[in-house]
Amino acid sequence: MTTGNLHFYLGTYTDQPSISEGVAQLELNSETGELIPFNELAVLANPSYLTQTARGLYTFNEVVQSQAPQLVWLGCHDTAQIEITGDYPCHLDIDREQRFCAVANYGSGNTSIFKLDDTGKPIGKLTELFVDGSGPNQARQTAPHAHQATFLRHSPYLLVVDLGTDRLNIFAIDRQNETFRLYQSLALPPGCGPRHLVLTQAEDRIYLVAELFETLMVIERRGEQWHLCSQQPLLPGESNGEAASAIRLSPDERFLYVSCRRQNKIAIFALSHAQPEWIGAVDTGGQFPRDFVLSRDGKWLLVANQHSHNVVSFRRDRQTGLLSPSGFSCQVGSPVCLLEHQGAC
């Protein structure tokens, strides 16, 4: 890697027509925006989501249960795999103390909780979390579909976004006894299909994207309970493609970005007022933007366009929040997750 440039990991789908073989890597020229792919980090089937700590990189195989999906840890000096009991795992997170790993399984709707040792290695499954239910969309919501599992950093809770039941399930964690208890199940608009969320650093506000309604919701914590405050369209005046996906908050928490896969756009919101203000949208330079990432310095945004097999870079104006194409892209087979390298091993 060239000194001064930024390094990113990519989660991919490896099934045909993809030419990817696992976890890919690329470098961003931090002056020009040029994207330079380099060697695959790991050969794995469908490593579709990634997260990293100082102890290593975590991913999984997004496959059906009969194909034995694995939680995969790529540590500094070791690697490990442990079987996941679930269909099509799609998201994972590590708690602040790096004791637990939560894996959301979209197909089966359960969230698997694994225990980590002092090196970050997964050493066993603690429990399975499952809240039954369904939604009104008979094509997409006949059963639970856990789509994101996120640990709070400042309090002992786990948030699980369930697309199939239109709920945000909040689990209280007893760290001493290593147990998880359903604390609140927040009902969201029927048929909205919640997918992903981001939290403010203070963890008193949630911005949540609804995949099926293609809306942005604001959820606030009042005391120890969470409440839905507002909902607004991601692309005002455009037809609903029922395929909103990723959501990111700028490092200074002044702007919010959401990708809409059918329209091939990223919606941009300013957060200077009480409620988000839509300020525009930008074409992603490809098809079906499954994921994107903001660089930690706030200067760049990279988009993973799954169906056109490319990653595209955008300059970001940190004052206005607006995006402009750098003119650079690179070919990557079915990119579906982007993660900036954090300086760990």
CSV table of C-alpha atoms in Angstrom, one decimal:
chain,number,residue,atom,x,y,z
A,1,MET,CA,0.0,0.0,0.0
A,2,THR,CA,1.3,3.5,-0.9
A,3,THR,CA,2.0,5.8,2.0
A,4,GLY,CA,-0.7,8.3,2.5
A,5,ASN,CA,-3.3,6.4,0.5
A,6,LEU,CA,-6.4,4.8,2.1
A,7,HIS,CA,-6.9,1.1,2.3
A,8,PHE,CA,-10.4,-0.6,2.0
A,9,TYR,CA,-11.7,-4.1,2.4
A,10,LEU,CA,-14.6,-5.3,0.2
A,11,GLY,CA,-17.1,-7.9,1.0
A,12,THR,CA,-18.4,-9.7,-2.2
A,13,TYR,CA,-20.7,-12.3,-3.6
A,14,THR,CA,-18.7,-15.0,-5.2
A,15,ASP,CA,-21.5,-16.8,-7.0
A,16,GLN,CA,-21.6,-16.4,-10.8
A,17,PRO,CA,-21.5,-14.1,-12.6
A,18,SER,CA,-19.1,-12.6,-10.1
A,19,ILE,CA,-15.4,-13.1,-10.6
A,20,SER,CA,-14.6,-12.4,-7.0
A,21,GLU,CA,-13.2,-15.2,-4.8
A,22,GLY,CA,-13.7,-13.7,-1.4
A,23,VAL,CA,-12.6,-10.6,0.6
A,24,ALA,CA,-11.1,-8.1,-1.8
A,25,GLN,CA,-8.9,-5.1,-1.1
A,26,LEU,CA,-8.4,-1.8,-2.8
A,27,GLU,CA,-6.4,1.4,-2.3
A,28,LEU,CA,-7.7,4.9,-2.8
A,29,ASN,CA,-5.4,7.6,-3.9
A,30,SER,CA,-6.2,10.3,-1.3
A,31,GLU,CA,-5.3,13.1,-3.7
A,32,THR,CA,-7.0,12.1,-6.9
A,33,GLY,CA,-9.6,9.4,-6.0
A,34,GLU,CA,-8.1,6.8,-8.2
A,35,LEU,CA,-9.0,3.2,-7.0
A,36,ILE,CA,-6.4,0.5,-7.3
A,37,PRO,CA,-7.4,-3.1,-6.6
A,38,PHE,CA,-4.8,-5.5,-5.1
A,39,ASN,CA,-4.6,-9.0,-3.8
A,40,GLU,CA,-7.6,-10.9,-2.3
A,41,LEU,CA,-7.3,-11.0,1.5
A,42,ALA,CA,-9.1,-14.3,1.9
A,43,VAL,CA,-10.8,-16.8,-0.4
A,44,LEU,CA,-14.3,-17.4,1.0
A,45,ALA,CA,-17.8,-18.0,-0.3
A,46,ASN,CA,-20.0,-14.9,-0.2
A,47,PRO,CA,-18.3,-12.9,2.5
A,48,SER,CA,-21.0,-10.2,2.1
A,49,TYR,CA,-20.5,-8.2,5.3
A,50,LEU,CA,-17.3,-7.2,7.2
A,51,THR,CA,-16.4,-5.6,10.5
A,52,GLN,CA,-13.0,-5.0,12.1
A,53,THR,CA,-11.5,-4.5,15.6
A,54,ALA,CA,-7.9,-4.1,16.7
A,55,ARG,CA,-7.9,-7.9,17.0
A,56,GLY,CA,-8.9,-8.8,13.5
A,57,LEU,CA,-11.4,-8.8,10.7
A,58,TYR,CA,-14.8,-10.6,11.0
A,59,THR,CA,-17.0,-11.9,8.2
A,60,PHE,CA,-19.2,-14.9,7.3
A,61,ASN,CA,-20.5,-16.9,4.4
A,62,GLU,CA,-23.9,-15.7,3.2
A,63,VAL,CA,-25.3,-19.1,2.3
A,64,VAL,CA,-28.3,-21.2,3.3
A,65,GLN,CA,-28.1,-23.4,6.4
A,66,SER,CA,-27.7,-26.6,4.4
A,67,GLN,CA,-24.4,-25.2,3.1
A,68,ALA,CA,-23.0,-24.7,6.6
A,69,PRO,CA,-22.4,-20.9,6.9
A,70,GLN,CA,-19.4,-20.0,9.0
A,71,LEU,CA,-18.4,-17.1,11.2
A,72,VAL,CA,-14.9,-16.3,10.0
A,73,TRP,CA,-12.2,-14.5,12.0
A,74,LEU,CA,-9.0,-13.3,10.4
A,75,GLY,CA,-6.8,-12.4,13.3
A,76,CYS,CA,-3.4,-10.9,13.5
A,77,HIS,CA,-1.6,-14.2,14.0
A,78,ASP,CA,-4.4,-16.7,13.7
A,79,THR,CA,-7.7,-17.5,12.0
A,80,ALA,CA,-10.8,-19.3,13.1
A,81,GLN,CA,-14.2,-20.5,11.8
A,82,ILE,CA,-17.3,-21.5,13.7
A,83,GLU,CA,-20.6,-22.7,12.3
A,84,ILE,CA,-23.6,-20.4,12.2
A,85,THR,CA,-27.0,-21.9,12.9
A,86,GLY,CA,-29.1,-19.8,10.5
A,87,ASP,CA,-30.0,-19.1,6.8
A,88,TYR,CA,-28.2,-16.3,4.9
A,89,PRO,CA,-26.3,-14.4,7.6
A,90,CYS,CA,-26.2,-10.7,6.4
A,91,HIS,CA,-24.8,-8.5,9.1
A,92,LEU,CA,-22.5,-8.7,12.2
A,93,ASP,CA,-21.1,-6.5,15.0
A,94,ILE,CA,-18.7,-6.8,17.9
A,95,ASP,CA,-19.5,-5.2,21.3
A,96,ARG,CA,-17.3,-2.5,22.8
A,97,GLU,CA,-15.6,-4.8,25.2
A,98,GLN,CA,-15.0,-7.3,22.4
A,99,ARG,CA,-16.6,-10.2,24.3
A,100,PHE,CA,-19.5,-10.9,22.0
A,101,CYS,CA,-20.2,-11.1,18.3
A,102,ALA,CA,-23.7,-10.9,17.0
A,103,VAL,CA,-24.7,-12.2,13.6
A,104,ALA,CA,-28.1,-11.3,12.0
A,105,ASN,CA,-29.5,-14.2,9.9
A,106,TYR,CA,-31.8,-12.8,7.2
A,107,GLY,CA,-33.3,-16.0,6.0
A,108,SER,CA,-34.2,-17.7,9.3
A,109,GLY,CA,-34.7,-14.4,11.2
A,110,ASN,CA,-32.6,-15.3,14.2
A,111,THR,CA,-29.6,-13.5,15.6
A,112,SER,CA,-26.7,-15.7,16.7
A,113,ILE,CA,-24.6,-14.6,19.7
A,114,PHE,CA,-21.0,-15.9,19.9
A,115,LYS,CA,-18.4,-15.6,22.7
A,116,LEU,CA,-14.9,-14.2,21.9
A,117,ASP,CA,-11.7,-14.9,23.8
A,118,ASP,CA,-9.1,-12.4,24.8
A,119,THR,CA,-7.5,-12.5,21.3
A,120,GLY,CA,-10.8,-11.8,19.5
A,121,LYS,CA,-11.2,-15.4,18.4
A,122,PRO,CA,-14.8,-16.8,18.4
A,123,ILE,CA,-14.8,-19.8,20.8
A,124,GLY,CA,-18.5,-20.8,21.0
A,125,LYS,CA,-22.1,-19.9,20.6
A,126,LEU,CA,-23.8,-18.4,23.6
A,127,THR,CA,-27.4,-18.1,22.5
A,128,GLU,CA,-29.9,-17.5,19.7
A,129,LEU,CA,-32.3,-14.5,19.7
A,130,PHE,CA,-35.6,-14.8,17.9
A,131,VAL,CA,-38.8,-12.7,18.0
A,132,ASP,CA,-41.6,-14.2,15.9
A,133,GLY,CA,-43.9,-12.2,13.7
A,134,SER,CA,-44.7,-11.1,10.2
A,135,GLY,CA,-45.7,-8.1,8.1
A,136,PRO,CA,-48.3,-7.2,5.6
A,137,ASN,CA,-46.1,-7.5,2.5
A,138,GLN,CA,-46.7,-11.1,1.5
A,139,ALA,CA,-43.8,-11.2,-0.9
A,140,ARG,CA,-41.2,-10.1,1.7
A,141,GLN,CA,-42.7,-10.3,5.2
A,142,THR,CA,-44.1,-13.8,5.9
A,143,ALA,CA,-41.6,-14.3,8.7
A,144,PRO,CA,-38.9,-12.5,10.7
A,145,HIS,CA,-35.9,-11.3,8.7
A,146,ALA,CA,-33.1,-10.0,10.9
A,147,HIS,CA,-31.2,-7.6,8.8
A,148,GLN,CA,-28.8,-5.8,11.2
A,149,ALA,CA,-27.5,-6.4,14.7
A,150,THR,CA,-25.7,-3.5,16.4
A,151,PHE,CA,-24.3,-3.2,19.9
A,152,LEU,CA,-24.6,0.2,21.7
A,153,ARG,CA,-21.2,1.5,22.8
A,154,HIS,CA,-22.3,3.4,25.9
A,155,SER,CA,-24.9,1.1,27.4
A,156,PRO,CA,-25.5,-2.7,27.5
A,157,TYR,CA,-28.0,-3.2,24.7
A,158,LEU,CA,-28.1,-4.9,21.3
A,159,LEU,CA,-30.4,-3.5,18.6
A,160,VAL,CA,-31.8,-5.9,16.0
A,161,VAL,CA,-33.5,-4.5,12.9
A,162,ASP,CA,-36.1,-6.9,11.5
A,163,LEU,CA,-37.3,-6.3,8.0
A,164,GLY,CA,-39.9,-9.1,8.1
A,165,THR,CA,-41.8,-7.9,11.2
A,166,ASP,CA,-41.4,-4.1,10.9
A,167,ARG,CA,-39.8,-4.0,14.3
A,168,LEU,CA,-36.7,-2.7,16.1
A,169,ASN,CA,-36.0,-5.2,18.8
A,170,ILE,CA,-33.8,-4.0,21.7
A,171,PHE,CA,-32.1,-6.6,23.9
A,172,ALA,CA,-30.7,-5.8,27.4
A,173,ILE,CA,-27.3,-7.5,28.0
A,174,ASP,CA,-26.3,-9.0,31.4
A,175,ARG,CA,-22.6,-9.1,30.9
A,176,GLN,CA,-21.9,-10.9,34.2
A,177,ASN,CA,-24.2,-13.8,33.3
A,178,GLU,CA,-23.7,-13.4,29.5
A,179,THR,CA,-27.4,-13.3,28.8
A,180,PHE,CA,-29.6,-11.3,26.5
A,181,ARG,CA,-33.2,-10.4,27.3
A,182,LEU,CA,-35.8,-8.7,25.0
A,183,TYR,CA,-36.2,-5.2,26.6
A,184,GLN,CA,-38.3,-3.3,24.0
A,185,SER,CA,-39.8,-4.2,20.7
A,186,LEU,CA,-40.6,-1.0,18.8
A,187,ALA,CA,-43.3,-1.3,16.2
A,188,LEU,CA,-42.6,0.6,13.0
A,189,PRO,CA,-45.0,1.5,10.1
A,190,PRO,CA,-46.6,-1.7,8.8
A,191,GLY,CA,-45.0,-2.8,5.6
A,192,CYS,CA,-42.0,-0.4,5.8
A,193,GLY,CA,-39.4,-3.1,5.9
A,194,PRO,CA,-36.7,-1.6,8.1
A,195,ARG,CA,-33.2,-2.6,7.0
A,196,HIS,CA,-30.3,-0.7,8.5
A,197,LEU,CA,-29.7,2.1,11.1
A,198,VAL,CA,-27.0,4.4,12.3
A,199,LEU,CA,-26.7,6.0,15.8
A,200,THR,CA,-25.4,9.4,16.9
A,201,GLN,CA,-22.3,9.3,19.0
A,202,ALA,CA,-24.4,10.2,22.0
A,203,GLU,CA,-26.6,7.2,21.2
A,204,ASP,CA,-29.8,9.2,21.8
A,205,ARG,CA,-31.0,9.3,18.2
A,206,ILE,CA,-31.3,6.6,15.5
A,207,TYR,CA,-31.6,7.2,11.8
A,208,LEU,CA,-33.2,4.1,10.2
A,209,VAL,CA,-33.7,3.3,6.5
A,210,ALA,CA,-36.8,1.4,5.5
A,211,GLU,CA,-36.0,-0.8,2.5
A,212,LEU,CA,-39.6,-1.4,1.3
A,213,PHE,CA,-41.1,2.1,1.8
A,214,GLU,CA,-37.8,3.8,0.9
A,215,THR,CA,-38.1,6.2,3.8
A,216,LEU,CA,-35.8,7.7,6.4
A,217,MET,CA,-37.1,7.4,10.0
A,218,VAL,CA,-35.9,9.2,13.1
A,219,ILE,CA,-36.1,7.3,16.4
A,220,GLU,CA,-35.2,9.0,19.7
A,221,ARG,CA,-34.5,7.7,23.2
A,222,ARG,CA,-36.6,9.3,25.9
A,223,GLY,CA,-35.5,7.9,29.3
A,224,GLU,CA,-35.0,4.2,28.7
A,225,GLN,CA,-37.4,3.8,25.9
A,226,TRP,CA,-37.1,4.5,22.1
A,227,HIS,CA,-39.8,6.3,20.2
A,228,LEU,CA,-40.5,6.8,16.4
A,229,CYS,CA,-40.5,10.6,15.8
A,230,SER,CA,-40.7,11.0,12.0
A,231,GLN,CA,-40.6,9.4,8.6
A,232,GLN,CA,-39.8,11.0,5.2
A,233,PRO,CA,-39.1,9.8,1.6
A,234,LEU,CA,-35.5,9.2,0.5
A,235,LEU,CA,-36.1,10.5,-3.1
A,236,PRO,CA,-39.0,13.0,-3.1
A,237,GLY,CA,-41.1,12.8,-6.2
A,238,GLU,CA,-39.6,9.5,-7.5
A,239,SER,CA,-41.3,6.2,-7.7
A,240,ASN,CA,-40.6,3.6,-5.0
A,241,GLY,CA,-38.3,0.8,-6.0
A,242,GLU,CA,-38.6,-1.0,-2.6
A,243,ALA,CA,-34.8,-1.4,-2.5
A,244,ALA,CA,-33.2,1.2,-0.2
A,245,SER,CA,-30.1,-0.2,1.4
A,246,ALA,CA,-27.1,1.4,3.2
A,247,ILE,CA,-27.1,4.4,5.5
A,248,ARG,CA,-24.1,6.4,6.8
A,249,LEU,CA,-23.6,9.4,9.1
A,250,SER,CA,-20.9,11.9,8.4
A,251,PRO,CA,-18.1,12.0,11.0
A,252,ASP,CA,-19.2,15.4,12.2
A,253,GLU,CA,-22.9,14.2,12.3
A,254,ARG,CA,-24.0,17.1,10.1
A,255,PHE,CA,-25.0,15.0,7.1
A,256,LEU,CA,-26.7,11.7,6.3
A,257,TYR,CA,-26.4,9.5,3.2
A,258,VAL,CA,-28.7,6.6,2.0
A,259,SER,CA,-28.4,4.5,-1.1
A,260,CYS,CA,-31.4,3.5,-3.2
A,261,ARG,CA,-30.5,0.5,-5.4
A,262,ARG,CA,-33.3,0.6,-8.0
A,263,GLN,CA,-32.7,4.3,-8.8
A,264,ASN,CA,-28.9,4.0,-8.6
A,265,LYS,CA,-28.7,7.0,-6.4
A,266,ILE,CA,-27.4,8.2,-3.0
A,267,ALA,CA,-29.8,10.6,-1.2
A,268,ILE,CA,-28.2,13.3,0.9
A,269,PHE,CA,-29.7,14.9,4.0
A,270,ALA,CA,-28.6,17.8,6.1
A,271,LEU,CA,-29.0,17.5,9.9
A,272,SER,CA,-28.8,21.1,11.0
A,273,HIS,CA,-32.4,21.3,12.0
A,274,ALA,CA,-34.7,19.3,14.3
A,275,GLN,CA,-35.6,16.9,11.4
A,276,PRO,CA,-33.4,15.8,8.4
A,277,GLU,CA,-33.6,18.1,5.4
A,278,TRP,CA,-33.3,16.5,1.9
A,279,ILE,CA,-30.7,18.4,-0.1
A,280,GLY,CA,-30.2,16.3,-3.2
A,281,ALA,CA,-29.1,13.0,-4.7
A,282,VAL,CA,-26.3,11.8,-6.8
A,283,ASP,CA,-26.0,9.0,-9.4
A,284,THR,CA,-23.7,6.2,-8.2
A,285,GLY,CA,-22.0,5.6,-11.5
A,286,GLY,CA,-23.2,2.0,-11.6
A,287,GLN,CA,-26.1,-0.3,-11.0
A,288,PHE,CA,-27.6,-1.4,-7.7
A,289,PRO,CA,-25.5,0.4,-5.0
A,290,ARG,CA,-25.7,-2.2,-2.2
A,291,ASP,CA,-23.3,-0.4,0.1
A,292,PHE,CA,-21.0,2.6,0.4
A,293,VAL,CA,-18.6,4.0,2.9
A,294,LEU,CA,-17.4,7.4,4.1
A,295,SER,CA,-13.7,7.7,4.7
A,296,ARG,CA,-12.9,8.6,8.3
A,297,ASP,CA,-11.5,11.9,7.4
A,298,GLY,CA,-14.8,12.8,5.7
A,299,LYS,CA,-13.3,13.6,2.3
A,300,TRP,CA,-14.3,10.6,0.3
A,301,LEU,CA,-17.3,8.4,-0.4
A,302,LEU,CA,-16.9,5.1,-2.1
A,303,VAL,CA,-19.9,3.1,-3.6
A,304,ALA,CA,-20.1,-0.6,-4.2
A,305,ASN,CA,-22.4,-1.1,-7.2
A,306,GLN,CA,-23.3,-4.8,-7.0
A,307,HIS,CA,-24.8,-5.4,-10.5
A,308,SER,CA,-22.4,-3.4,-12.6
A,309,HIS,CA,-19.4,-4.9,-10.7
A,310,ASN,CA,-17.7,-1.7,-9.9
A,311,VAL,CA,-16.6,0.6,-7.1
A,312,VAL,CA,-16.8,4.3,-7.7
A,313,SER,CA,-15.2,7.2,-5.7
A,314,PHE,CA,-16.7,10.6,-4.9
A,315,ARG,CA,-15.2,13.7,-3.4
A,316,ARG,CA,-17.2,15.0,-0.5
A,317,ASP,CA,-17.5,18.6,0.4
A,318,ARG,CA,-17.3,18.6,4.2
A,319,GLN,CA,-19.0,22.0,4.5
A,320,THR,CA,-22.0,21.4,2.2
A,321,GLY,CA,-22.2,17.6,2.4
A,322,LEU,CA,-22.5,17.4,-1.4
A,323,LEU,CA,-20.8,14.8,-3.5
A,324,SER,CA,-19.0,15.0,-6.8
A,325,PRO,CA,-17.6,12.2,-9.0
A,326,SER,CA,-13.8,11.8,-9.0
A,327,GLY,CA,-13.9,10.3,-12.4
A,328,PHE,CA,-12.4,7.1,-11.1
A,329,SER,CA,-13.8,3.6,-10.7
A,330,CYS,CA,-12.5,0.0,-10.7
A,331,GLN,CA,-13.9,-3.4,-11.5
A,332,VAL,CA,-14.7,-5.7,-8.6
A,333,GLY,CA,-17.0,-8.7,-9.0
A,334,SER,CA,-20.3,-8.2,-7.1
A,335,PRO,CA,-19.1,-5.8,-4.4
A,336,VAL,CA,-21.6,-5.6,-1.5
A,337,CYS,CA,-19.7,-4.2,1.5
A,338,LEU,CA,-17.0,-1.6,2.0
A,339,LEU,CA,-14.9,-1.1,5.1
A,340,GLU,CA,-12.0,1.2,5.6
A,341,HIS,CA,-8.9,-0.4,7.2
A,342,GLN,CA,-8.5,0.7,10.8
A,343,GLY,CA,-4.8,0.2,11.2
A,344,ALA,CA,-5.1,-3.1,13.0
A,345,CYS,CA,-3.1,-6.1,11.9
